[in-house]
RNA sequence: GGAGGGGUGGCUGAGUGGUCGAAAGCAGCCGCCUGCUAAGCGGUUGAGGGGACUAAAUCUCCUCCGCGGGUUCGAAUCCCGCCCCCUCCGCCA
């Protein structure tokens, strides 16, 4: 959300931002300015009346104490009070409409962001790794996973519906391994603090990070009590500090959180219908930062690299795309997508999205900080990025690391998280005699007796 | 789900109709003082908004004692609804 004051002082900049973000006709800046003007003029009137009420009421108190009768004053004040009430209601109506309109004004893109209408305006900024040349016809991950017995789309449809997956055996463990691997990297090597938040949030939290009101149809809302299933850990984690004034010396704060993510995927019928790419439920490890305003763009570069490091460790080729104004989203000031090479698509596919929101979310969620004990509160800047989407990472590993015989080589850095397993050859890992391990798993010995 | 208790400033906590944005203590900040540390002394310290001002500083006004309504000339204080927390009982992984 933008400050009305900012809009009042920079109306053309804001109109330009609306245009660049492709929201022409969706936002009425003139109406906002009009409401703002009316609000301020009524406010000065009602405040004069309140001043009068306060001073006269005080006088009435003194008179009564002295035993005098406040002749006529009570009647007069009654009229003043009801006038105040009318004006207050008018102000409240205006503010409600104003607030509603402000929630729909997009965050202006940073000047460095390329201007463009849609994804055709995005700019590739770098590539890492080389897509592998296959000596055989590579399969899509849904075929690899189904053949190995580790992905089961049919049963997922039976128990839930389309766009769900059941992971079996080593497949399930692979998901768990990736989550741990990613979190460990971000915590131990990059200085993030692990958080495990609620997977359901209230409406205020959804508004705070700008999923609402604009993207209501993308979210799952529970019928009974109005909770929302988290569409990303960004929502609960950014809202951790809602309505707080942080100590400036604590900044920057780096958090990493695993959550499942729930998305209705309304409006994406027919897109990515096969496999793990577009699901109603998927796992994601998310990076969230709260930083000083002057550092946020530099922090975005580091955040993006922190996420990309996961792909480098897994030896998966990727590229980084800078999103143009028309494709970057409503709340972002600048955004990079990281795309991983996906052989079945024959192109790079988004696996992470890293954004700087500036003070846009902070203002909505009222997250502030004080530079020193005596300075005025300022809004922090918030950032977040996937580090990474786990389902898509599974897909990328299956496809990029597949072998001619249908097995999958486990990326070296991930093996410790799979008990040293080198190759996925089936659903089961219970047969150490045939499975390949970096170290053979130990036979379970007798349990030591329980000491008393 | 049932019964009871409670939500006041960064924290603890007083305040049951007017002089309360709010005692006191703690913490913080500024200064003084003490060889260092600790202690002591004095002062100071909430947030949001409107206006004056080119802006900062400053001044001034309004609002805010969980949230929303109501009563009243006047509400932290009285009434109603909601939310949250705590204790006990029930249920439950």
XYZ file of C-alpha atoms (C1' of nucleotides) in Angstrom:
545
model
C 0.000 0.000 0.000
C 1.160 3.501 -0.745
C 0.984 6.449 1.581
C -1.851 8.815 0.561
C 0.568 11.613 1.160
C 2.912 10.070 -1.390
C 0.102 9.830 -3.928
C -0.940 13.408 -3.213
C 2.613 14.628 -3.764
C 3.449 12.355 -6.740
C 0.176 11.755 -8.589
C 1.853 11.453 -11.987
C 4.447 8.994 -10.792
C 1.660 6.823 -9.386
C -0.427 7.056 -12.550
C 2.662 6.063 -14.515
C 3.213 3.079 -12.192
C -0.352 1.922 -12.755
C 0.217 2.087 -16.487
C 3.572 0.283 -16.362
C 2.105 -2.514 -14.312
C -0.647 -2.954 -16.862
C -3.443 -1.883 -14.526
C -4.823 0.973 -16.584
C -8.486 1.510 -15.808
C -8.352 -0.634 -12.673
C -7.300 2.123 -10.309
C -8.890 5.546 -9.922
C -6.186 7.910 -8.714
C -8.393 10.978 -9.182
C -11.034 9.544 -6.895
C -8.364 8.898 -4.278
C -7.156 12.484 -4.483
C -10.714 13.774 -4.264
C -11.499 11.672 -1.190
C -8.241 12.696 0.409
C -9.121 16.364 -0.064
C -12.618 15.959 1.328
C -11.320 13.989 4.259
C -8.889 16.702 5.225
C -11.375 19.536 4.959
C -13.986 17.732 7.058
C -11.323 16.771 9.532
C -10.357 20.346 10.195
C -14.022 21.223 10.734
C -14.733 18.358 13.117
C -11.561 19.013 15.040
C -12.619 22.585 15.691
C -15.911 21.284 17.046
C -14.168 18.755 19.236
C -11.936 21.447 20.621
C -15.037 23.424 21.518
C -16.678 20.409 23.147
C -13.576 19.617 25.155
C -13.117 23.124 26.499
C -16.800 23.708 27.280
C -17.205 20.308 28.918
C -14.298 21.115 31.120
C -15.950 24.391 32.047
C -19.194 22.583 32.875
C -17.283 20.321 35.222
C -15.775 23.282 37.013
C -19.117 25.050 37.305
C -20.815 22.002 38.749
C -18.023 21.633 41.251
C -18.637 25.209 42.352
C -22.348 24.464 42.575
C -23.294 26.654 39.616
C -25.847 25.635 37.024
C -24.491 25.497 33.474
C -27.572 27.192 32.056
C -28.059 26.644 28.342
C -24.616 25.094 27.909
C -25.869 21.522 28.168
C -28.395 22.062 25.390
C -25.831 23.782 23.238
C -23.290 21.033 23.733
C -25.826 18.402 22.920
C -26.192 19.988 19.495
C -22.431 20.241 19.087
C -22.046 16.584 19.993
C -24.550 15.406 17.457
C -22.902 17.571 14.820
C -19.567 15.959 15.681
C -21.135 12.563 15.354
C -22.405 13.332 11.870
C -19.037 14.623 10.749
C -17.207 11.683 12.303
C -19.434 9.295 10.424
C -18.771 11.166 7.201
C -15.026 10.944 7.780
C -15.327 7.245 8.550
C -17.235 6.646 5.313
C -14.628 8.512 3.310
C -11.757 6.721 4.993
C -13.336 3.367 4.361
C -13.658 4.053 0.668
C -10.198 5.581 0.546
C -8.641 2.617 2.322
C -10.368 0.209 -0.025
C -9.093 2.098 -3.077
C -5.571 2.330 -1.698
C -5.368 -1.447 -1.358
C -5.692 -1.658 -5.129
C -2.922 0.772 -6.009
C 0.156 -1.153 -7.177
C 3.674 -0.659 -5.896
C 5.617 1.492 -8.368
C 8.464 -0.474 -9.957
C 12.042 0.504 -9.162
C 13.567 2.713 -11.896
C 16.023 -0.082 -12.765
C 13.192 -2.430 -13.781
C 12.769 -2.907 -17.537
C 9.463 -1.591 -18.868
C 7.385 -4.153 -20.711
C 3.813 -5.311 -21.211
C 4.135 -8.986 -20.205
C 6.626 -11.850 -20.037
C 8.001 -10.899 -23.453
C 9.605 -7.882 -21.790
C 11.563 -9.905 -19.234
C 15.332 -9.874 -19.399
C 17.660 -12.808 -18.844
C 20.480 -11.647 -16.602
C 22.639 -14.777 -16.245
C 22.868 -18.518 -16.741
C 24.618 -21.205 -14.776
C 25.363 -24.766 -15.864
C 24.803 -26.490 -19.160
C 21.729 -28.556 -19.964
C 22.782 -32.154 -20.306
C 22.936 -33.897 -23.688
C 21.040 -37.143 -23.369
C 22.254 -40.231 -25.210
C 18.684 -41.499 -25.025
C 15.246 -39.980 -25.220
C 14.728 -38.314 -21.830
C 11.386 -38.895 -20.128
C 9.165 -36.427 -18.341
C 9.298 -36.543 -14.553
C 5.727 -37.811 -14.262
C 6.683 -40.881 -16.287
C 9.984 -41.379 -14.465
C 8.288 -41.027 -11.081
C 5.361 -43.249 -11.952
C 7.631 -45.940 -13.399
C 9.775 -45.924 -10.268
C 6.626 -46.091 -8.165
C 7.539 -42.981 -6.199
C 4.941 -40.603 -7.703
C 1.280 -41.597 -7.781
C -1.046 -39.169 -9.509
C -3.963 -41.555 -9.963
C -4.422 -42.310 -6.296
C -3.998 -38.638 -5.447
C -6.907 -37.929 -7.766
C -8.949 -40.590 -6.026
C -8.400 -39.261 -2.531
C -8.318 -35.529 -3.356
C -8.607 -34.532 -7.006
C -6.533 -33.331 -9.895
C -3.407 -31.320 -9.186
C -2.460 -33.436 -6.186
C 0.302 -36.004 -5.801
C 1.059 -38.922 -3.527
C 4.769 -39.516 -2.900
C 5.726 -43.083 -2.025
C 8.781 -44.518 -0.323
C 11.994 -42.959 -1.504
C 9.914 -40.294 -3.263
C 8.440 -39.180 0.037
C 11.852 -39.288 1.616
C 13.273 -37.232 -1.250
C 10.832 -34.437 -0.474
C 11.774 -34.555 3.188
C 15.474 -34.647 2.281
C 15.198 -31.601 0.035
C 13.414 -29.612 2.701
C 16.125 -30.422 5.242
C 18.917 -29.867 2.762
C 17.625 -26.438 1.780
C 16.944 -25.278 5.311
C 20.345 -26.456 6.496
C 22.066 -24.552 3.706
C 20.190 -21.342 4.439
C 20.639 -21.608 8.185
C 24.174 -22.902 8.518
C 25.841 -21.135 5.626
C 23.730 -18.079 4.904
C 22.626 -16.894 8.334
C 18.864 -17.364 8.181
C 16.826 -18.272 11.260
C 14.491 -21.216 10.888
C 10.803 -20.610 11.569
C 7.925 -23.076 11.548
C 4.739 -20.985 11.367
C 1.040 -21.868 11.286
C -0.180 -23.172 7.924
C -3.447 -21.283 8.281
C -3.699 -17.549 8.660
C -6.354 -14.926 9.242
C -7.568 -12.287 6.838
C -5.411 -9.509 8.258
C -2.294 -11.493 7.500
C -3.439 -12.055 3.921
C -4.061 -8.328 3.494
C -0.727 -7.491 5.098
C 1.265 -9.239 2.397
C -1.202 -8.207 -0.349
C -2.701 -11.593 -1.261
C -5.966 -9.858 -0.442
C -8.057 -8.230 -1.646
C -6.734 -8.434 -5.217
C -5.990 -12.160 -5.376
C -8.833 -13.618 -3.332
C -9.724 -16.230 -5.914
C -6.249 -17.755 -5.767
C -6.561 -18.679 -2.103
C -8.300 -21.486 -0.237
C -10.553 -20.186 2.493
C -11.950 -22.494 5.156
C -15.693 -22.412 5.407
C -16.108 -22.488 9.177
C -13.923 -19.834 10.696
C -12.599 -17.958 7.686
C -8.980 -19.052 7.981
C -6.948 -19.139 4.803
C -4.580 -21.973 3.928
C -1.198 -20.358 3.387
C -0.426 -19.864 -0.310
C 3.235 -19.342 0.666
C 5.241 -19.032 3.869
C 5.693 -15.396 2.915
C 2.306 -14.699 4.490
C 2.787 -16.058 8.016
C 6.479 -15.159 8.191
C 6.226 -11.563 6.963
C 3.273 -11.053 9.281
C 5.313 -12.229 12.264
C 6.239 -8.598 12.800
C 2.914 -7.041 11.887
C 2.076 -4.064 14.145
C 5.569 -4.119 15.598
C 8.262 -1.490 15.926
C 11.573 -3.285 15.585
C 14.855 -2.157 17.024
C 16.928 -0.856 14.093
C 20.043 -2.512 15.456
C 18.369 -5.914 15.010
C 18.062 -5.393 11.259
C 18.429 -7.082 8.909
C 16.375 -10.097 9.979
C 16.686 -13.219 7.830
C 14.135 -15.993 8.207
C 13.725 -19.326 6.452
C 10.542 -21.336 6.736
C 9.236 -24.555 5.335
C 5.475 -24.741 4.723
C 3.192 -26.537 2.370
C 1.565 -24.045 -0.002
C -2.068 -24.170 -1.088
C -3.261 -22.536 -4.269
C -6.544 -22.782 -6.076
C -4.877 -22.208 -9.463
C -8.082 -20.620 -10.662
C -7.697 -19.509 -14.234
C -4.920 -21.954 -15.056
C -7.105 -24.723 -16.471
C -5.250 -26.757 -19.021
C -1.850 -25.357 -18.025
C 0.803 -27.758 -16.755
C -1.826 -30.383 -16.086
C 0.678 -33.213 -15.853
C 3.261 -33.745 -13.176
C 4.423 -31.711 -10.236
C 4.673 -28.293 -11.822
C 1.299 -26.831 -10.912
C -0.366 -28.345 -7.851
C -3.011 -27.304 -5.354
C -0.614 -28.327 -2.617
C 3.167 -28.217 -2.784
C 6.052 -27.833 -0.398
C 8.292 -24.817 -0.380
C 11.178 -23.461 1.610
C 10.869 -19.700 1.744
C 13.371 -16.967 2.538
C 12.068 -13.753 4.124
C 14.034 -10.623 4.981
C 13.253 -7.487 6.966
C 15.855 -4.860 6.113
C 16.819 -1.183 6.280
C 15.254 0.735 3.363
C 18.557 1.875 1.900
C 19.849 -1.709 1.649
C 16.866 -3.506 0.148
C 17.951 -3.695 -3.477
C 21.370 -4.969 -2.527
C 19.648 -7.463 -0.200
C 17.528 -8.654 -3.115
C 20.672 -9.525 -5.089
C 21.991 -11.573 -2.172
C 18.643 -13.234 -1.546
C 18.471 -14.325 -5.168
C 21.966 -15.785 -4.952
C 21.122 -17.538 -1.681
C 18.257 -19.279 -3.458
C 20.311 -20.032 -6.581
C 22.968 -21.657 -4.417
C 20.553 -24.541 -3.839
C 20.525 -25.263 -7.573
C 24.288 -25.006 -7.833
C 24.682 -27.509 -4.999
C 22.279 -29.852 -6.765
C 24.099 -29.281 -10.036
C 20.919 -28.223 -11.830
C 21.298 -25.719 -14.689
C 19.351 -22.508 -14.239
C 19.009 -18.964 -15.417
C 17.966 -15.762 -13.670
C 15.323 -13.558 -15.224
C 14.632 -9.965 -14.308
C 10.904 -9.410 -14.527
C 9.660 -6.401 -16.445
C 7.082 -3.944 -15.118
C 4.118 -5.697 -16.732
C 4.990 -9.170 -15.440
C 6.428 -8.550 -11.988
C 3.282 -8.402 -9.975
C 1.223 -5.942 -8.034
C 3.170 -5.564 -4.808
C 6.757 -5.920 -5.977
C 9.231 -3.105 -6.573
C 11.672 -5.462 -8.275
C 11.613 -9.167 -8.910
C 13.850 -11.919 -10.211
C 12.701 -15.373 -11.215
C 15.086 -18.280 -11.113
C 14.282 -20.867 -13.746
C 15.618 -24.402 -13.751
C 16.272 -26.422 -16.892
C 13.436 -28.910 -17.431
C 14.188 -31.452 -20.199
C 10.543 -32.449 -20.703
C 9.599 -28.826 -21.357
C 12.754 -28.228 -23.396
C 13.141 -24.906 -21.634
C 13.763 -23.256 -18.300
C 10.866 -23.372 -15.812
C 10.324 -21.058 -12.837
C 11.478 -22.611 -9.579
C 11.957 -19.514 -7.440
C 10.695 -15.980 -7.376
C 12.651 -13.389 -5.404
C 11.158 -9.973 -4.725
C 11.793 -6.719 -3.008
C 8.539 -5.160 -1.839
C 10.098 -1.962 -0.561
C 7.834 -0.553 2.151
C 4.648 -1.696 0.386
C 3.939 -4.698 2.595
C 5.420 -2.985 5.643
C 2.903 -0.165 5.319
C -0.016 -2.555 4.900
C 1.130 -4.681 7.803
C 2.481 -1.758 9.822
C 5.982 -3.148 10.322
C 8.337 -0.443 11.451
C 11.711 0.095 13.071
C 13.573 2.761 14.977
C 17.127 3.599 13.949
C 17.978 4.701 17.456
C 16.041 4.830 20.699
C 14.898 8.367 19.981
C 14.252 8.345 16.248
C 10.797 8.243 14.732
C 9.546 4.895 13.496
C 10.112 4.188 9.798
C 8.766 1.374 7.672
C 11.129 -1.535 7.068
C 11.572 -3.015 3.623
C 10.479 -6.614 3.158
C 11.777 -9.199 0.718
C 11.146 -12.813 0.064
C 12.060 -15.588 -2.305
C 11.591 -19.292 -2.702
C 14.580 -21.227 -1.685
C 13.143 -23.364 -3.405
C 9.823 -24.797 -4.485
C 10.318 -28.428 -3.494
C 7.928 -30.135 -5.933
C 9.550 -28.459 -8.900
C 12.961 -29.343 -7.517
C 11.909 -32.992 -7.361
C 10.752 -32.745 -10.968
C 14.030 -31.134 -12.017
C 16.117 -33.803 -10.289
C 14.112 -36.658 -11.776
C 14.403 -35.240 -15.262
C 17.962 -33.914 -15.256
C 19.443 -36.860 -13.380
C 17.580 -39.687 -15.109
C 19.451 -42.626 -16.595
C 18.679 -44.773 -19.612
C 17.442 -47.611 -17.420
C 14.831 -45.392 -15.774
C 16.754 -44.899 -12.531
C 17.749 -41.512 -11.161
C 21.159 -40.519 -9.848
C 20.904 -38.625 -6.595
C 22.879 -35.326 -6.630
C 25.970 -35.810 -4.500
C 25.201 -33.087 -1.933
C 21.786 -34.539 -1.282
C 22.947 -38.089 -0.563
C 23.662 -37.577 3.134
C 19.997 -36.663 3.513
C 18.965 -39.956 1.923
C 21.122 -42.178 4.050
C 23.862 -42.137 1.431
C 21.615 -43.423 -1.361
C 23.248 -42.859 -4.765
C 20.544 -44.007 -7.125
C 16.794 -44.163 -6.976
C 15.804 -47.453 -8.595
C 12.393 -47.947 -7.166
C 9.994 -47.080 -4.445
C 11.788 -49.080 -1.789
C 15.185 -48.420 -0.288
C 14.904 -51.347 2.043
C 17.226 -53.660 0.138
C 20.780 -52.530 0.879
C 22.128 -55.553 -0.967
C 21.194 -54.139 -4.349
C 20.766 -50.430 -3.772
C 23.804 -48.222 -4.194
C 24.909 -46.265 -1.155
C 27.877 -44.032 -0.432
C 28.035 -46.005 2.808
C 26.076 -49.152 3.423
C 23.374 -48.528 5.964
C 23.954 -50.322 9.224
C 21.863 -53.318 10.017
C 19.567 -52.466 12.851
C 21.048 -54.025 15.936
C 19.377 -55.085 19.131
C 17.957 -52.209 21.006
C 19.698 -51.428 24.242
C 17.537 -52.284 27.217
C 15.645 -49.366 28.630
C 17.388 -48.195 31.758
C 15.338 -47.324 34.731
C -17.854 -27.029 24.713
C -18.951 -25.406 30.344
C -17.482 -22.102 34.653
C -14.550 -18.170 36.367
C -10.680 -14.291 35.859
C -8.305 -10.722 32.808
C -6.661 -7.334 28.437
C -4.024 0.201 30.484
C 2.438 3.365 27.661
C 8.954 -0.650 25.921
C 7.859 -3.741 30.677
C 5.403 -4.191 35.770
C 1.169 -1.931 37.476
C -2.494 2.081 39.755
C -6.742 4.299 38.180
C -14.859 2.822 38.678
C -17.822 9.638 35.248
C -14.662 15.708 34.588
C -8.514 18.631 36.434
C -6.083 11.256 33.058
C -2.284 10.453 27.527
C -2.883 8.420 32.114
C 0.239 7.595 39.282
C 4.370 4.796 40.750
C 8.362 1.559 39.727
C 11.569 -0.597 36.055
C 13.938 -0.061 31.437
C 15.684 3.762 27.749
C 17.836 8.596 26.659
C 20.523 13.358 28.176
C 23.451 15.662 31.860
C 26.033 15.773 36.693
C 28.930 13.001 40.008
C 32.134 8.863 41.616
C 39.696 6.453 39.956
C 36.994 1.698 37.076
C 32.388 -1.080 37.990
C 28.039 -0.681 40.795
C 25.257 2.902 43.124
C 23.532 8.136 43.455
C 21.353 13.044 41.788
C 18.589 16.080 38.174
C 15.992 16.183 33.679
C 13.677 13.577 29.856
C 11.142 9.528 27.027
C 4.279 6.649 23.403
C 1.678 6.222 18.541
C -1.370 8.046 14.448
C -3.579 12.137 12.009
C -4.909 17.517 10.741
C -3.161 22.625 10.513
C 0.740 26.758 10.625
C 5.830 26.442 7.885
C 9.151 25.893 1.163
C 11.276 21.952 4.220
C 13.592 20.466 8.823
C 13.208 22.159 13.697
C 9.241 24.090 16.275
C 4.226 25.375 17.603
C -0.897 23.977 17.811
C -5.255 20.951 17.590
C -7.748 16.071 17.208
C -7.728 10.791 18.115
C -5.855 6.417 20.630
C -6.263 2.754 27.793
C -7.928 -5.134 23.197
C -11.727 -4.060 18.820
C -16.648 -2.107 17.441
C -21.178 0.197 18.960
C -24.220 2.769 22.872
C -25.400 6.153 27.272
C -23.665 11.262 28.702
C -22.461 18.227 28.116
C -18.156 14.959 29.256
C -16.023 7.728 29.228
C -9.807 4.185 30.541
C -13.979 4.369 34.084
C -21.148 2.811 32.945
C -24.067 -0.568 29.112
C -24.097 -4.088 24.682
C -21.524 -7.145 20.977
C -16.932 -9.260 19.303
C -11.688 -10.816 19.612
C -7.597 -12.510 22.420
C -5.104 -14.411 26.914
C -5.086 -17.112 31.751
C -7.173 -20.873 35.447
C -10.378 -25.090 36.389
C -13.746 -28.963 34.252
C -15.071 -31.834 29.870
C -13.338 -33.689 25.133
C -9.197 -34.871 22.145
C -3.909 -36.056 18.732
